[in-house]
XYZ file of C-alpha atoms in Angstrom:
456
model
C 21.227 41.343 34.921
C 22.163 41.817 31.300
C 23.364 37.885 31.768
C 19.722 36.714 32.799
C 18.078 38.042 29.637
C 19.997 37.012 27.356
C 19.843 33.793 28.697
C 15.857 33.955 29.246
C 15.983 35.272 24.690
C 18.591 32.492 24.207
C 16.255 29.558 25.569
C 13.010 31.647 24.115
C 14.630 31.353 20.752
C 16.037 27.390 21.467
C 12.185 26.305 22.649
C 10.759 28.327 19.261
C 13.229 26.560 17.474
C 12.342 23.182 19.137
C 8.723 24.046 18.013
C 9.388 23.933 14.057
C 11.924 21.612 13.680
C 8.841 19.670 15.685
C 6.626 20.985 12.805
C 8.906 21.087 9.662
C 10.473 18.114 10.532
C 8.833 15.344 13.034
C 12.009 12.712 12.303
C 15.055 15.722 13.433
C 12.426 16.497 16.444
C 11.303 12.748 17.471
C 15.772 11.690 17.628
C 16.468 15.093 19.223
C 14.252 15.068 21.565
C 11.189 13.009 21.188
C 12.981 9.666 21.914
C 15.203 10.460 24.613
C 12.424 11.301 26.789
C 9.254 8.917 25.436
C 12.402 5.618 26.002
C 12.801 6.950 29.946
C 9.218 6.883 29.730
C 8.742 3.605 29.183
C 11.869 2.502 31.526
C 10.900 4.129 34.517
C 7.100 3.191 33.951
C 7.202 -0.132 32.921
C 6.300 -3.041 35.146
C 3.222 -0.424 36.702
C 1.821 0.050 33.683
C 1.829 -3.448 32.514
C 0.023 -3.952 35.804
C -1.992 -1.404 35.482
C -2.835 -2.994 32.331
C -3.688 -6.199 33.562
C -0.857 -7.643 31.282
C 1.204 -9.606 34.490
C 1.736 -13.266 35.951
C 2.133 -13.648 39.805
C 5.670 -14.401 40.938
C 7.041 -17.682 40.666
C 6.993 -19.857 44.014
C 11.128 -18.740 44.417
C 10.376 -15.322 44.163
C 7.752 -15.492 46.543
C 9.173 -17.980 48.197
C 12.136 -15.464 49.068
C 9.599 -12.511 49.102
C 8.235 -13.928 52.444
C 12.054 -14.306 53.879
C 12.576 -10.535 53.718
C 9.351 -9.531 55.163
C 8.586 -8.472 51.504
C 5.460 -9.176 48.905
C 6.143 -10.739 45.845
C 5.224 -8.192 43.371
C 3.216 -9.249 40.031
C 6.484 -10.057 37.175
C 5.853 -8.012 33.609
C 6.722 -9.926 30.441
C 10.826 -9.400 29.876
C 11.739 -6.711 27.488
C 14.576 -5.868 24.959
C 15.864 -2.839 25.314
C 13.660 0.026 23.089
C 15.435 1.142 20.041
C 14.022 4.064 17.705
C 13.406 4.092 14.371
C 12.815 6.720 12.213
C 8.692 7.242 13.705
C 8.895 6.484 17.431
C 10.550 3.016 19.177
C 10.581 -0.296 19.128
C 10.897 -3.360 21.734
C 10.497 -7.355 21.707
C 8.807 -8.462 24.531
C 8.953 -12.136 25.843
C 4.985 -12.761 26.888
C 4.811 -15.468 30.036
C 3.412 -18.796 30.365
C -0.328 -18.444 29.974
C -0.170 -15.458 28.305
C -1.819 -14.955 24.743
C -1.345 -11.895 21.612
C -4.680 -11.071 21.920
C -4.165 -10.205 25.125
C -1.425 -7.501 24.629
C -3.251 -5.982 21.256
C -6.654 -5.490 23.631
C -4.797 -2.893 25.753
C -3.030 -1.330 23.083
C -5.037 1.502 23.261
C -4.606 1.848 26.918
C -0.264 1.580 26.561
C -0.752 4.402 24.161
C -2.671 6.638 26.693
C -0.094 4.949 29.506
C 3.043 6.777 27.861
C 1.772 9.961 25.788
C 2.523 8.281 22.703
C 0.597 8.082 19.003
C -0.365 4.758 18.475
C 1.044 1.844 19.487
C 1.490 -1.355 17.432
C 1.838 -4.910 18.663
C 2.341 -7.840 16.368
C 2.996 -11.409 17.145
C 6.421 -11.887 15.965
C 6.983 -15.272 16.837
C 6.013 -18.534 18.875
C 5.983 -16.627 22.517
C 7.616 -13.311 21.656
C 5.470 -10.299 20.110
C 6.960 -6.994 18.482
C 5.866 -3.566 20.133
C 6.650 -0.387 18.120
C 5.290 2.642 19.761
C 4.876 6.175 17.363
C 5.501 9.461 17.881
C 3.424 11.573 16.087
C 0.877 11.232 13.529
C 2.803 10.302 9.911
C -0.066 10.424 7.488
C -0.502 13.744 8.271
C 2.787 14.018 5.439
C 3.864 11.873 3.622
C 6.705 11.774 1.928
C 8.180 9.593 -0.741
C 10.503 6.819 -0.119
C 13.916 7.724 0.513
C 14.332 4.196 -2.340
C 12.147 5.763 -4.437
C 14.191 5.916 -6.883
C 15.188 2.203 -7.151
C 11.754 0.988 -6.375
C 12.832 -2.931 -4.501
C 13.413 -4.464 -7.438
C 11.764 -5.610 -10.160
C 7.235 -5.366 -9.681
C 8.060 -4.173 -6.278
C 7.196 -0.820 -5.398
C 6.558 0.983 -1.793
C 3.634 2.429 -2.116
C 2.241 4.314 0.835
C 3.175 4.978 3.879
C 1.386 2.760 7.232
C 0.365 4.635 10.148
C 3.074 1.418 11.652
C 5.562 3.386 10.319
C 6.369 0.691 7.670
C 5.954 1.197 3.693
C 3.148 -0.811 1.969
C 4.965 -2.533 -0.227
C 2.963 -3.453 -3.574
C 5.085 -7.014 -4.949
C 3.462 -8.398 -8.039
C 5.175 -11.847 -7.897
C 3.859 -12.061 -3.594
C 0.201 -10.861 -4.106
C -0.231 -10.689 -8.797
C -3.917 -8.609 -8.608
C -5.117 -6.049 -6.627
C -8.621 -3.929 -6.390
C -8.013 -0.258 -5.305
C -12.098 1.142 -4.466
C -11.879 5.447 -3.609
C -14.693 7.573 -4.065
C -13.986 11.143 -6.267
C -11.431 13.281 -3.732
C -10.441 10.558 -1.872
C -7.055 9.427 -3.118
C -7.737 7.097 -5.104
C -6.208 8.804 -8.876
C -2.747 9.527 -6.557
C -2.213 5.998 -5.527
C -3.381 4.939 -8.822
C -0.339 7.550 -10.362
C 2.518 6.312 -7.692
C 1.382 3.003 -8.988
C 2.136 3.969 -12.605
C 5.539 6.179 -12.434
C 6.700 3.683 -10.165
C 6.301 1.135 -12.949
C 7.405 3.526 -15.895
C 11.220 3.114 -14.674
C 10.730 -0.525 -15.002
C 10.989 -3.219 -17.901
C 7.355 -3.519 -17.502
C 4.466 -3.553 -20.359
C 1.690 -0.880 -18.648
C -1.780 -2.175 -20.680
C -4.431 0.916 -19.861
C -7.806 0.036 -19.903
C -10.446 2.718 -19.113
C -13.711 3.472 -20.742
C -14.622 7.074 -19.388
C -12.609 7.879 -22.698
C -9.218 7.301 -21.463
C -9.536 10.469 -19.066
C -7.839 8.629 -16.638
C -4.994 7.364 -18.412
C -4.362 9.110 -20.935
C -2.103 11.681 -19.154
C 0.075 8.470 -19.763
C -0.174 7.490 -22.966
C 3.784 7.640 -24.478
C 4.614 5.043 -21.809
C 1.253 2.252 -22.597
C 2.107 -0.290 -24.801
C -2.122 -0.416 -24.996
C -5.373 1.284 -23.705
C -8.652 0.846 -24.379
C -11.181 3.384 -24.383
C -14.167 1.629 -25.052
C -15.876 -0.895 -24.088
C -16.659 -2.865 -27.447
C -12.258 -2.020 -27.976
C -12.039 -2.689 -24.171
C -13.168 -6.379 -25.446
C -11.122 -6.717 -28.214
C -7.937 -5.637 -25.971
C -8.740 -8.430 -23.668
C -9.086 -11.284 -26.461
C -5.490 -10.182 -27.378
C -3.839 -10.214 -23.395
C -5.418 -13.760 -23.557
C -3.796 -14.730 -26.660
C -0.719 -13.354 -25.193
C -1.067 -15.591 -22.227
C -2.142 -18.675 -24.226
C 1.721 -18.176 -26.447
C 2.873 -17.788 -22.499
C 2.074 -21.193 -21.356
C 2.845 -22.507 -24.411
C 5.951 -20.926 -24.161
C 6.553 -23.040 -20.641
C 5.289 -25.819 -21.762
C 7.168 -25.826 -23.789
C 10.690 -25.281 -22.412
C 9.908 -27.970 -19.704
C 9.671 -30.692 -22.395
C 13.269 -29.563 -23.827
C 15.049 -31.975 -21.917
C 15.776 -34.129 -18.686
C 18.839 -31.604 -18.074
C 16.648 -28.417 -18.149
C 15.128 -27.186 -15.353
C 11.257 -28.043 -14.529
C 9.095 -24.395 -14.397
C 5.555 -23.643 -13.158
C 5.800 -19.988 -14.644
C 7.443 -17.681 -16.513
C 10.124 -16.924 -13.986
C 11.902 -20.414 -14.164
C 12.396 -19.838 -17.723
C 15.770 -18.190 -18.362
C 15.715 -14.892 -18.832
C 17.032 -14.032 -22.376
C 13.540 -15.758 -23.175
C 11.716 -15.237 -20.083
C 8.984 -12.721 -22.023
C 8.772 -9.121 -19.938
C 6.086 -8.659 -17.290
C 2.091 -7.513 -18.460
C -0.072 -5.183 -15.890
C -3.255 -4.602 -16.872
C -4.807 -1.046 -15.017
C -8.725 -1.277 -15.445
C -9.351 2.031 -13.942
C -13.461 2.915 -12.924
C -13.990 -0.881 -13.408
C -18.837 0.466 -13.174
C -18.572 1.951 -16.534
C -16.181 -0.893 -18.302
C -19.736 -2.878 -17.058
C -22.351 -0.529 -17.576
C -25.383 -2.774 -19.296
C -28.564 -0.433 -20.848
C -28.911 -3.538 -23.580
C -29.599 -7.244 -24.530
C -25.946 -6.756 -26.537
C -24.534 -5.186 -23.740
C -25.606 -7.755 -21.764
C -23.387 -10.431 -23.392
C -20.650 -8.211 -24.044
C -20.303 -7.351 -19.860
C -20.847 -11.433 -18.501
C -17.606 -12.344 -21.833
C -15.272 -9.263 -20.825
C -16.073 -10.440 -16.876
C -15.331 -14.075 -18.253
C -12.344 -13.650 -19.917
C -10.506 -10.912 -16.524
C -11.242 -14.030 -14.392
C -9.660 -15.789 -16.895
C -6.690 -13.373 -16.813
C -6.754 -13.349 -12.582
C -6.334 -16.888 -12.327
C -4.400 -17.966 -15.489
C -2.287 -14.412 -15.510
C 0.463 -14.779 -12.315
C 2.374 -17.912 -13.627
C 2.277 -15.856 -17.333
C 3.649 -12.735 -15.664
C -0.205 -10.485 -16.594
C -0.709 -9.191 -13.445
C -3.974 -6.999 -12.945
C -5.017 -4.250 -11.242
C -8.310 -3.135 -10.760
C -10.082 0.774 -9.140
C -12.789 2.129 -9.636
C -15.393 4.083 -7.075
C -17.474 1.403 -6.318
C -17.149 -2.813 -6.841
C -20.256 -4.579 -6.125
C -22.667 -7.614 -7.047
C -24.288 -5.568 -9.973
C -21.967 -5.166 -12.471
C -23.408 -8.859 -13.358
C -21.970 -12.777 -13.151
C -18.647 -13.286 -12.288
C -18.097 -9.923 -10.247
C -18.185 -12.252 -6.783
C -15.762 -14.672 -8.050
C -13.532 -12.045 -9.647
C -13.100 -10.444 -6.716
C -11.329 -13.412 -5.078
C -8.648 -13.473 -6.979
C -8.074 -9.791 -5.930
C -5.978 -11.019 -2.843
C -4.702 -7.191 -2.195
C -7.110 -5.122 -1.627
C -6.739 -0.796 -1.335
C -9.428 0.851 -0.182
C -9.815 5.210 0.928
C -12.771 6.901 1.281
C -15.968 4.891 -0.157
C -19.540 6.307 -0.339
C -21.307 3.541 1.033
C -20.790 0.867 3.082
C -21.765 -1.937 0.719
C -18.286 -1.194 -1.345
C -16.267 -1.225 2.299
C -17.977 -4.574 2.714
C -17.313 -5.804 -0.776
C -13.196 -4.713 -1.017
C -12.655 -5.423 3.196
C -15.327 -7.201 4.499
C -13.999 -10.851 3.464
C -10.475 -9.856 5.191
C -12.041 -8.528 7.913
C -14.876 -6.741 9.369
C -13.337 -4.002 11.789
C -11.141 -3.418 8.480
C -14.621 -2.111 6.427
C -15.622 -0.570 9.735
C -12.337 1.523 9.127
C -12.728 2.012 5.811
C -16.573 3.992 6.017
C -14.737 6.404 9.074
C -11.923 7.791 7.059
C -12.727 11.516 7.228
C -13.273 13.285 4.576
C -10.756 16.109 5.352
C -7.295 13.237 4.430
C -7.747 12.073 1.052
C -4.941 9.888 0.588
C -6.001 7.240 3.873
C -6.666 4.298 2.901
C -6.995 1.529 4.561
C -4.691 -1.606 2.503
C -5.423 -5.443 3.470
C -5.049 -8.798 2.404
C -5.659 -12.361 2.492
C -4.361 -12.962 5.019
C -6.087 -11.107 7.259
C -3.803 -8.620 8.114
C -4.897 -4.998 7.603
C -4.113 -1.446 8.771
C -4.382 2.585 7.616
C -1.536 3.688 5.166
C -1.718 6.964 2.958
C 0.056 7.630 -0.729
C 2.470 10.997 -1.304
C 0.948 12.850 -2.866
C 1.493 13.330 -6.821
C 0.746 16.213 -9.207
C -1.663 14.641 -12.017
C 1.475 17.359 -13.771
C 4.698 15.397 -12.150
C 2.317 11.778 -13.189
C 3.284 12.575 -17.016
C 5.978 14.187 -17.000
C 7.967 11.051 -15.312
C 6.450 9.260 -17.723
C 7.239 10.921 -21.150
C 10.491 10.724 -19.859
C 10.523 6.983 -19.665
C 8.642 6.740 -23.549
C 11.614 5.346 -24.432
C 11.258 2.603 -22.400
C 7.548 0.215 -24.215
C 8.763 -3.009 -24.210
C 8.476 -4.428 -28.179
C 4.854 -6.359 -27.958
C 4.130 -7.030 -31.437
C 0.428 -8.139 -30.017
C 0.102 -4.621 -28.853
C 0.391 -2.368 -31.487
C -2.672 -1.591 -33.040
C -3.422 -0.646 -29.535
C -0.904 1.590 -28.047
C -2.515 5.236 -27.698
C -1.392 8.127 -30.302
C 1.089 10.364 -28.646
C 0.118 14.260 -29.366
C 3.616 15.797 -30.670
C 4.477 19.553 -28.954
C 5.571 21.909 -31.508
C 8.141 23.461 -31.879
C 7.319 27.016 -31.356
C 5.492 28.183 -28.127
C 2.618 29.980 -29.612
C 2.306 33.802 -27.912
C -0.464 34.171 -25.244
C -2.803 36.455 -27.480
C -3.351 33.009 -29.326
C -2.746 30.598 -27.238
C -5.528 27.865 -26.801
C -5.971 27.266 -22.946
C -5.545 23.545 -22.284
C -8.252 21.220 -20.332
C -7.428 18.898 -17.992
C -9.001 15.989 -16.899
C -10.332 16.377 -13.477
C -9.050 12.870 -12.108
C -8.731 13.103 -8.245
């Protein structure tokens, strides 16, 4: 009797430990329990599941003839598959489609496969002609997103793992592949957290960071120690854009001089083909709350707004070759921003859309990529801040969520990396003033409470 009681107690403790492990460390639970169970379920029910979902083809003539010889009926043939290999968030299989099958057939049946195998999600994408990748996700990976393990080295210059996608892979922001990006999101949608992760990732690299924040710098002021320039009013932003255009012109002249240096030199059309010793430092321009930048209350304001839109379009069209990149953020982005707003949006090929207040903003961000992506953006729940729809000009899109990063943590990173600010003399006049912390801490009786900006 005593042995039975102890066995029952140990069994209950083991069950509790597994439940705690599943909640606190789902990756470990998946490797220990989830993957073996799901892999067995997939292997044992693969043929019947594919047949029920209409993803099989009739047997070949040889198989039908062989089946008739032994008095049986030839069963439909499912796609050939590889062994289900585990990943950090699920498992992955390669499927070989049969003749007459198309990737759209499998993509349309992804939800039925998810229910059949009791998975959180099933993602299917073509890899090469005739082959598919089926990625099964074991749990909601967007519920608790931790920073990427390779976050310290950031995956290379101007390449940052920014957000975890719902298929378990990381969304990498590669400025050299997608030079300009549009980030939209309502208040408390997680847009500011995404921006903090972006600035902190770039702060650790030899990159010139330029901020334009016409809300008197309230959003970008905490990152001032790492910024090379900060404009907090529309007039100041207009002058800063002129300086950036001058810098871009100087870089193009440098490229032209290098290309005509001699027959033995390698020709190049952008700064990345220049020798490293003469290559200009990359510049990332962050425009926060673009609607505030383009607000116009008078005719003079409208002229200035149209001029700034034109300058941003020039930077977006030509900046990639000069190593100048744009990150445009805002709560909404529409044609009411003035002439050229739609043309500017077309140059911002990277799209990040968090929860927005109106459907028109979602359409402005994602409708030209995929109508389904715009509908998915309007369905993001308010209780899941940070969840966004990530799209690009290729038409692909996915749900993603960036790791939570507080304003204090982001500001500390910028203070710690202030020595990495590159020298760019043209921007010296726009360098933000950084407050020096007092050596002695004031007593509680005389301390003045610090006012922190709301940036969520």
